[in-house]
Coordinates of C-alpha atoms in Angstrom, one line a residue:
X213 CA 6.0 47.2 2.2
X214 CA 7.0 46.0 -1.3
X215 CA 10.6 46.6 -0.7
X216 CA 10.6 44.0 2.1
X217 CA 9.1 41.2 0.0
X218 CA 11.2 38.8 -2.1
X219 CA 12.0 40.0 -5.6
X220 CA 10.3 36.9 -7.1
X221 CA 7.0 38.5 -5.9
X222 CA 7.5 41.3 -8.4
X223 CA 6.5 41.2 -12.0
X224 CA 9.5 41.3 -14.4
X225 CA 7.7 43.8 -16.6
X226 CA 6.0 46.3 -14.1
X227 CA 8.4 45.6 -11.2
X228 CA 5.3 45.7 -9.0
X229 CA 4.1 43.0 -6.6
X230 CA 1.9 40.7 -8.7
X231 CA -1.8 40.4 -7.9
X232 CA -2.5 37.6 -10.4
X233 CA 0.7 35.8 -11.3
X234 CA 0.6 33.5 -14.4
X235 CA 3.2 31.3 -16.0
X236 CA 4.1 31.7 -19.6
X237 CA 5.1 28.7 -21.8
X238 CA 8.7 29.9 -21.3
X239 CA 8.4 28.9 -17.7
X240 CA 8.6 32.5 -16.3
X241 CA 6.0 34.2 -14.2
X242 CA 4.4 37.6 -14.8
X243 CA 1.5 39.6 -13.5
X244 CA -1.5 38.8 -15.8
X245 CA -2.3 42.4 -16.6
X246 CA 1.3 43.2 -17.6
X247 CA 1.9 40.1 -19.8
X248 CA -1.5 40.5 -21.4
X249 CA -0.6 44.1 -22.4
X250 CA 2.7 42.8 -23.9
X251 CA 0.8 40.2 -25.9
X252 CA -1.9 42.6 -27.0
X253 CA 0.8 44.9 -28.4
X254 CA 1.6 42.1 -30.9
X255 CA 4.7 40.7 -29.2
X256 CA 5.2 36.9 -29.6
X257 CA 8.4 36.4 -27.6
X258 CA 9.0 35.9 -23.9
X259 CA 10.0 39.3 -22.4
X260 CA 12.9 37.6 -20.5
X261 CA 14.2 34.9 -22.8
X262 CA 13.3 36.5 -26.1
X263 CA 12.3 33.1 -27.3
X264 CA 9.3 32.8 -29.7
X265 CA 5.9 32.0 -28.2
X266 CA 2.9 30.2 -29.8
X267 CA 0.4 32.3 -31.8
X268 CA -2.0 32.0 -28.9
X269 CA 0.1 31.8 -25.7
X270 CA -1.5 30.0 -22.7
X271 CA -1.3 31.8 -19.4
X272 CA -1.3 29.3 -16.5
X273 CA -2.3 30.6 -13.0
X274 CA 0.6 30.3 -10.5
X275 CA -1.5 29.4 -7.5
X276 CA 1.4 28.6 -5.2
X277 CA 3.0 32.0 -5.8
X278 CA -0.3 33.8 -5.5
X279 CA -1.0 32.1 -2.1
X280 CA 2.5 33.2 -0.9
X281 CA 2.0 36.8 -1.9
X282 CA -1.4 36.9 -0.3
X283 CA 0.1 35.6 3.0
X284 CA 2.8 38.2 3.0
X285 CA 0.8 41.2 2.0
X286 CA -1.3 41.5 5.2
X287 CA -3.3 44.7 5.5
X288 CA -1.9 47.1 8.2
X289 CA -5.2 46.9 10.1
X290 CA -4.6 43.3 10.6
X291 CA -1.0 43.6 11.8
X292 CA 0.0 43.0 15.3
X293 CA -0.2 46.3 17.2
X294 CA 2.7 45.2 19.4
X295 CA 5.6 44.5 17.1
X296 CA 7.9 43.8 20.1
X297 CA 5.8 40.8 21.3
X298 CA 7.2 37.3 20.8
X299 CA 6.0 36.0 17.5
X300 CA 3.3 33.3 17.3
X301 CA 5.2 30.0 16.8
X302 CA 2.4 28.6 14.6
X303 CA 2.4 31.7 12.4
X304 CA 6.2 31.6 12.2
X305 CA 6.1 28.0 11.1
X306 CA 3.5 28.9 8.5
X307 CA 5.6 31.7 7.1
X308 CA 8.7 29.4 7.1
X309 CA 6.7 26.8 5.2
X310 CA 5.6 29.4 2.7
X311 CA 9.1 30.6 2.0
X312 CA 10.3 27.0 1.5
X313 CA 7.5 26.3 -0.9
X314 CA 8.3 29.5 -2.8
X315 CA 11.9 28.4 -3.2
X316 CA 10.7 25.0 -4.4
X317 CA 8.3 26.4 -7.1
X318 CA 10.5 29.4 -8.2
X319 CA 12.1 28.8 -11.7
X320 CA 15.1 30.8 -10.6
X321 CA 15.9 28.5 -7.6
X322 CA 19.2 26.6 -7.8
X323 CA 19.5 22.8 -7.2
X324 CA 21.1 23.5 -3.9
X325 CA 18.3 25.8 -2.7
X326 CA 15.7 23.2 -3.8
X327 CA 17.5 20.5 -2.0
X328 CA 17.6 22.6 1.2
X329 CA 13.8 23.3 0.8
X330 CA 13.0 19.7 0.2
X331 CA 15.0 18.7 3.3
X332 CA 13.3 21.3 5.5
X333 CA 9.8 20.6 4.2
X334 CA 10.3 16.9 4.8
X335 CA 11.3 17.6 8.4
X336 CA 8.3 20.0 8.9
X337 CA 5.7 17.6 7.4
X338 CA 7.0 14.4 9.1
X339 CA 4.9 14.8 12.2
X340 CA 2.7 17.9 11.5
X341 CA -0.4 17.6 9.3
X342 CA -0.8 21.3 8.8
X343 CA 2.2 21.8 6.5
X344 CA 1.0 18.7 4.5
X345 CA -2.3 20.2 3.8
X346 CA -0.7 23.6 3.1
X347 CA 1.6 22.1 0.5
X348 CA -1.4 20.4 -1.3
X349 CA -3.7 23.4 -1.1
X350 CA -1.2 26.0 -2.4
X351 CA -0.4 23.9 -5.5
X352 CA 3.1 22.9 -4.6
X353 CA 2.6 19.2 -5.4
X354 CA 3.4 19.8 -9.1
X355 CA 6.8 21.3 -8.0
X356 CA 7.5 18.3 -5.8
X357 CA 6.6 16.0 -8.7
X358 CA 9.0 17.9 -10.9
X359 CA 11.7 17.2 -8.4
X360 CA 10.7 13.5 -8.4
X361 CA 11.6 13.6 -12.1
X362 CA 15.0 15.0 -11.4
X363 CA 18.1 13.1 -12.7
X364 CA 19.8 14.1 -9.5
X365 CA 19.3 11.0 -7.2
X366 CA 19.6 13.1 -4.0
X367 CA 16.9 15.5 -5.2
X368 CA 14.7 12.6 -6.3
X369 CA 15.0 10.8 -2.9
X370 CA 14.2 14.0 -0.9
X371 CA 11.3 14.7 -3.2
X372 CA 10.0 11.1 -2.7
X373 CA 10.3 11.4 1.1
X374 CA 8.4 14.7 1.0
X375 CA 5.7 13.2 -1.3
X376 CA 5.3 10.3 1.2
X377 CA 4.7 12.7 4.0
X378 CA 2.1 14.7 2.0
X379 CA 0.3 11.4 1.2
X380 CA 0.0 10.6 4.9
X381 CA -2.8 13.2 5.2
X382 CA -6.1 11.4 4.3
X383 CA -7.5 14.5 2.7
X384 CA -4.6 14.6 0.2
X385 CA -4.7 11.0 -1.0
X386 CA -7.3 11.3 -3.7
X387 CA -6.0 14.6 -4.9
X388 CA -2.4 13.3 -5.2
X389 CA -3.7 10.5 -7.5
X390 CA -5.5 13.1 -9.6
X391 CA -2.2 15.1 -9.8
X392 CA -0.6 12.1 -11.6
X393 CA 1.4 10.8 -8.7
X394 CA 1.0 7.1 -9.6
X395 CA 2.8 7.3 -12.9
X396 CA 5.7 9.3 -11.4
X397 CA 6.1 6.9 -8.5
X398 CA 5.9 3.8 -10.7
X399 CA 8.7 5.3 -12.9
X400 CA 10.9 5.9 -9.8
X401 CA 10.3 2.3 -8.6
X402 CA 11.4 1.1 -12.0
X403 CA 14.4 3.3 -12.5
X404 CA 15.3 5.0 -9.1
X405 CA 17.8 4.1 -6.4
X406 CA 17.1 1.3 -3.9
X407 CA 16.0 3.9 -1.3
X408 CA 13.7 5.7 -3.7
X409 CA 12.1 2.4 -4.8
X410 CA 11.4 1.5 -1.2
X411 CA 9.8 5.0 -0.6
X412 CA 7.8 4.6 -3.8
X413 CA 6.3 1.3 -2.6
X414 CA 5.5 2.9 0.7
X415 CA 3.7 5.8 -1.1
X416 CA 1.5 3.3 -2.9
X417 CA 0.7 1.7 0.4
X418 CA -0.3 5.1 1.8
X419 CA -2.4 6.0 -1.1
X420 CA -4.2 2.6 -1.1
X421 CA -5.7 3.4 2.3
X422 CA -8.5 5.0 0.3
X423 CA -10.6 2.4 -1.4
X424 CA -11.0 4.2 -4.7
X425 CA -7.2 4.5 -5.0
X426 CA -6.8 0.7 -4.7
X427 CA -8.9 0.3 -7.8
X428 CA -7.0 3.2 -9.6
X429 CA -3.6 1.9 -8.7
X430 CA -4.5 -1.7 -9.7
X431 CA -5.9 -0.7 -13.0
X432 CA -2.9 1.5 -13.8
X433 CA -0.6 0.0 -16.5
X434 CA 2.3 -1.9 -14.9
X435 CA 1.6 -0.9 -11.3
X436 CA 1.1 -4.4 -9.9
X437 CA 3.6 -5.8 -12.4
X438 CA 6.3 -3.3 -11.1
X439 CA 5.7 -4.3 -7.5
X440 CA 6.1 -8.0 -8.4
X441 CA 9.3 -7.1 -10.3
X442 CA 10.6 -5.6 -7.0
X443 CA 9.7 -8.7 -5.1
X444 CA 11.7 -10.7 -7.7
X445 CA 14.7 -8.5 -8.1
X446 CA 14.9 -6.3 -5.0
X447 CA 16.6 -6.7 -1.7
X448 CA 15.9 -6.0 1.9
X449 CA 13.6 -3.0 2.6
X450 CA 12.4 -2.5 -0.9
X451 CA 11.1 -6.1 -1.0
X452 CA 9.3 -5.7 2.3
X453 CA 7.7 -2.5 1.2
X454 CA 6.7 -3.9 -2.2
X455 CA 5.0 -6.9 -0.4
X456 CA 3.2 -4.5 1.9
X457 CA 2.0 -2.4 -1.0
X458 CA 0.8 -5.5 -2.8
X459 CA -1.1 -6.6 0.3
X460 CA -2.8 -3.2 0.5
X461 CA -3.7 -3.1 -3.2
X462 CA -4.9 -6.7 -3.3
X463 CA -7.5 -6.1 -0.5
X464 CA -9.4 -4.8 -3.5
X465 CA -11.0 -7.9 -5.1
X466 CA -10.3 -7.2 -8.8
X467 CA -6.5 -6.7 -8.1
X468 CA -6.0 -10.3 -6.9
X469 CA -6.5 -11.8 -10.3
X470 CA -4.2 -9.2 -11.8
X471 CA -1.5 -10.1 -9.3
X472 CA -1.8 -13.8 -10.1
X473 CA -1.7 -13.2 -13.8
X474 CA 1.6 -11.3 -13.4
X475 CA 3.1 -14.3 -11.7
X476 CA 3.0 -13.2 -8.1
X477 CA 2.3 -16.6 -6.5
X478 CA 5.7 -18.4 -7.2
X479 CA 7.6 -15.3 -6.2
X480 CA 5.7 -14.9 -3.0
X481 CA 6.2 -18.6 -2.2
X482 CA 10.0 -18.1 -2.7
X483 CA 10.3 -15.1 -0.4
X484 CA 7.8 -16.5 2.0
X485 CA 10.1 -19.6 2.3
X486 CA 13.0 -17.2 3.0
X487 CA 11.2 -15.9 6.1
X488 CA 9.2 -12.9 4.8
X489 CA 5.8 -13.5 6.5
X490 CA 4.3 -10.5 4.6
X491 CA 4.5 -12.7 1.5
X492 CA 2.2 -15.3 3.2
X493 CA -0.2 -12.5 4.2
X494 CA -0.5 -11.6 0.5
X495 CA -1.1 -15.2 -0.4
X496 CA -3.9 -15.3 2.2
X497 CA -5.6 -12.6 -0.1
X498 CA -4.8 -14.3 -3.4
X499 CA -6.1 -17.6 -2.2
X500 CA -9.6 -16.1 -2.1
X501 CA -9.8 -16.1 -5.9
X502 CA -9.9 -19.3 -8.0
X503 CA -6.9 -18.2 -10.1
X504 CA -4.9 -17.8 -6.9
X505 CA -5.8 -21.2 -5.6
X506 CA -5.0 -22.9 -8.9
X507 CA -1.6 -21.1 -9.0
X508 CA -0.8 -22.2 -5.5
X509 CA -1.8 -25.8 -6.2
X510 CA 0.6 -25.9 -9.1
X511 CA 3.5 -24.1 -7.2
X512 CA 6.3 -26.3 -6.0
X513 CA 6.8 -26.4 -2.3
X514 CA 3.6 -24.4 -1.5
X515 CA 2.5 -26.6 1.4
X516 CA 6.0 -26.8 2.9
X517 CA 6.2 -23.0 3.0
X518 CA 2.8 -22.7 4.7
X519 CA 3.6 -25.5 7.2
X520 CA 6.9 -23.8 8.1
X521 CA 5.1 -20.6 9.0
X522 CA 2.4 -22.6 10.9
X523 CA 5.2 -24.2 13.0
X524 CA 7.5 -21.3 13.5
X525 CA 5.8 -18.0 12.5
X526 CA 4.4 -15.1 14.4
X527 CA 0.7 -15.0 15.4
X528 CA -0.2 -13.0 12.3
X529 CA 1.8 -15.4 10.1
X530 CA 0.2 -18.5 11.6
X531 CA -3.3 -17.0 11.1
X532 CA -2.7 -16.3 7.4
X533 CA -0.9 -19.7 6.8
X534 CA -3.8 -21.6 8.5
X535 CA -6.4 -19.7 6.5
X536 CA -4.5 -20.2 3.2
X537 CA -4.0 -23.9 3.8
X538 CA -7.6 -24.5 4.7
X539 CA -8.7 -22.8 1.5
X540 CA -6.3 -25.0 -0.6
X541 CA -7.4 -28.2 1.2
X542 CA -11.0 -27.4 0.4
X543 CA -10.1 -26.7 -3.2
X544 CA -7.9 -29.6 -4.1
X545 CA -7.7 -33.2 -2.9
X546 CA -4.0 -33.5 -3.5
X547 CA -3.5 -30.7 -1.1
X548 CA -5.4 -32.6 1.6
X549 CA -3.4 -35.7 0.9
X550 CA -0.1 -33.7 1.2
X551 CA -1.3 -32.0 4.4
X552 CA -2.1 -35.3 6.0
X553 CA 1.4 -36.6 5.2
X554 CA 3.0 -33.4 6.7
X555 CA 1.1 -34.0 10.0
X556 CA -1.0 -30.8 9.6
X557 CA -3.9 -32.3 11.4
X558 CA -1.9 -33.0 14.5
X559 CA -0.4 -29.5 14.4
X560 CA -3.8 -27.9 14.2
X561 CA -5.1 -29.9 17.2
X562 CA -2.4 -28.4 19.2
X563 CA -3.8 -24.9 18.4
X564 CA -7.3 -25.7 19.6
X565 CA -6.5 -24.4 23.1
X566 CA -4.7 -21.4 21.7
X567 CA -5.5 -18.0 23.4
X568 CA -5.5 -16.2 20.0
X569 CA -9.1 -16.5 18.9
X570 CA -8.3 -16.2 15.1
X571 CA -5.6 -18.9 15.3
X572 CA -8.0 -21.2 17.2
X573 CA -10.8 -20.6 14.7
X574 CA -8.7 -21.2 11.6
X575 CA -7.1 -24.3 13.2
X576 CA -10.6 -25.6 14.0
X577 CA -11.7 -25.1 10.4
X578 CA -8.7 -26.9 9.1
X579 CA -9.2 -29.8 11.5
X580 CA -12.7 -30.1 10.3
X581 CA -11.7 -30.0 6.6
X582 CA -9.0 -32.7 7.1
X583 CA -11.2 -34.9 9.4
X584 CA -14.0 -35.0 6.9
X585 CA -11.5 -35.9 4.2
X586 CA -10.1 -38.8 6.3
X587 CA -13.6 -40.1 7.1
X588 CA -14.5 -40.1 3.4
X589 CA -11.2 -41.8 2.7
X590 CA -12.1 -44.6 5.1
X591 CA -15.4 -45.0 3.4
X592 CA -13.6 -45.7 0.2
X593 CA -11.2 -48.1 1.8
X594 CA -14.0 -50.0 3.7
X595 CA -17.0 -49.9 1.3
X596 CA -18.7 -52.9 3.0
X597 CA -18.7 -51.3 6.5
X598 CA -22.3 -50.3 7.2
X599 CA -21.2 -48.0 10.1
X600 CA -18.8 -46.0 8.0
X601 CA -21.3 -45.7 5.3
X602 CA -23.8 -44.2 7.7
X603 CA -21.1 -42.0 9.2
X604 CA -20.2 -40.7 5.8
X605 CA -23.8 -39.7 5.1
X606 CA -23.7 -37.9 8.4
X607 CA -20.5 -36.1 7.6
X608 CA -21.8 -35.0 4.2
X609 CA -25.0 -33.7 5.7
X610 CA -23.0 -31.8 8.2
X611 CA -24.8 -33.3 11.2
X612 CA -21.6 -34.7 12.8
X613 CA -18.9 -32.2 12.0
X614 CA -19.5 -28.7 13.5
X615 CA -17.9 -25.4 12.7
X616 CA -17.6 -24.4 16.4
X617 CA -15.6 -26.6 18.8
X618 CA -16.9 -27.1 22.3
X619 CA -14.8 -27.6 25.4
X620 CA -11.9 -30.1 25.3
X621 CA -13.2 -33.7 25.0
X622 CA -16.8 -32.6 24.5
X623 CA -17.4 -32.4 20.8
X624 CA -19.0 -34.6 18.2
X625 CA -15.7 -35.2 16.2
X626 CA -14.1 -36.7 19.3
X627 CA -17.0 -39.0 20.0
X628 CA -17.3 -39.9 16.3
X629 CA -13.6 -40.8 16.2
X630 CA -13.9 -42.9 19.3
X631 CA -16.7 -44.9 17.6
X632 CA -14.7 -45.4 14.5
X633 CA -11.7 -46.7 16.4
X634 CA -13.9 -49.1 18.3
X635 CA -14.8 -50.7 14.9
X636 CA -11.3 -50.9 13.4
X637 CA -7.8 -51.7 14.5
X638 CA -5.8 -48.6 15.2
X639 CA -3.3 -49.3 12.4
X640 CA -6.1 -49.0 9.9
X641 CA -7.1 -45.6 11.4
X642 CA -3.7 -44.2 12.3
X643 CA -4.4 -40.7 11.0
X644 CA -7.5 -40.4 13.1
X645 CA -6.3 -42.0 16.3
X646 CA -4.8 -38.8 17.7
X647 CA -8.4 -37.3 17.9
X648 CA -8.9 -39.5 21.1
X649 CA -6.5 -37.1 22.8
X650 CA -8.5 -33.9 22.1

């Protein structure tokens, strides 16, 4: 049977099929018993390269090769008794994957053969989870990561695409991080081609599906900083993928402050104003921390960007913009003043009959926030009006303004606004007059 197996399965010393392959510091693989005898005889050079070895050479198990050899050396008792029967497609695919993995991990493989293996493995793992798990279980990830480090851009891009496919399997996500994937991916995002950068950002998004990975990625030196750098300097797909990765990572609370500290807010504002709604989605996470709200309050054109999305964005964009703006209006009076000038209250009233429940709820909350602000403003402008003074107390005690809106025309805000308008000329209450039309 040995004559039908690849030569790389044979130990260079004994020329027999290896039962326990190990890697020497020279990079070559030997059967453990053979290389141990060589070392025990006093040799301190590699049997193949003749280069000197350390005084106490380390023998690293070659798990990938051992798995391949085990798969090929099936006992005769387990072989198919009918060799003329059509082969099992799943078994054939498994052997094909094993041969490709062997080419990838073999030190003697050429760049061309590795590129072919990467291409085929990427194709096999794109839709099938079995090869993804097989690659992780047989120890081939380290070989893929070596290709990620390649100076050949084509090899690197193919390796990144394969790494992305491997990461799609949930069982692999934590293991990949333990293998050191984050540092390799961050390095590629920093120094690789545009395509490799985009794939690298997507890999981080995939890994961040697991909660513990969000914390690990966020705490990794320069991870969030690198994504923000891509937002600032990248183009097209890489910017979209970087924003998506940042959104995934910042769903973990501790990472929001890190993103703000690295200057994410003004950059997100800029690309959000250019039409990338994913940037506004990230802002809807950053606004949940005090540092994020403060940064948005100081950012030029913040409200204009959010209002633009509220007016013209997709349902998801409108939801995020309404939520972000409401948080900012609750946080800073100048944001409420600016929102009033931009006609946000009128826009939100138009959303109160919206079919999308989240849009309707966020619009209702923002109407409440701005209405309370206008009532308190009236109290300051008309300090001698007993009715407004009483109304202000009611507002502050939350007995007039409700979180949940009732049917059109049947809510306390509408009735309250009607009463206010009956006491003052419309021109004095212009910002509230539209409430009569609810």
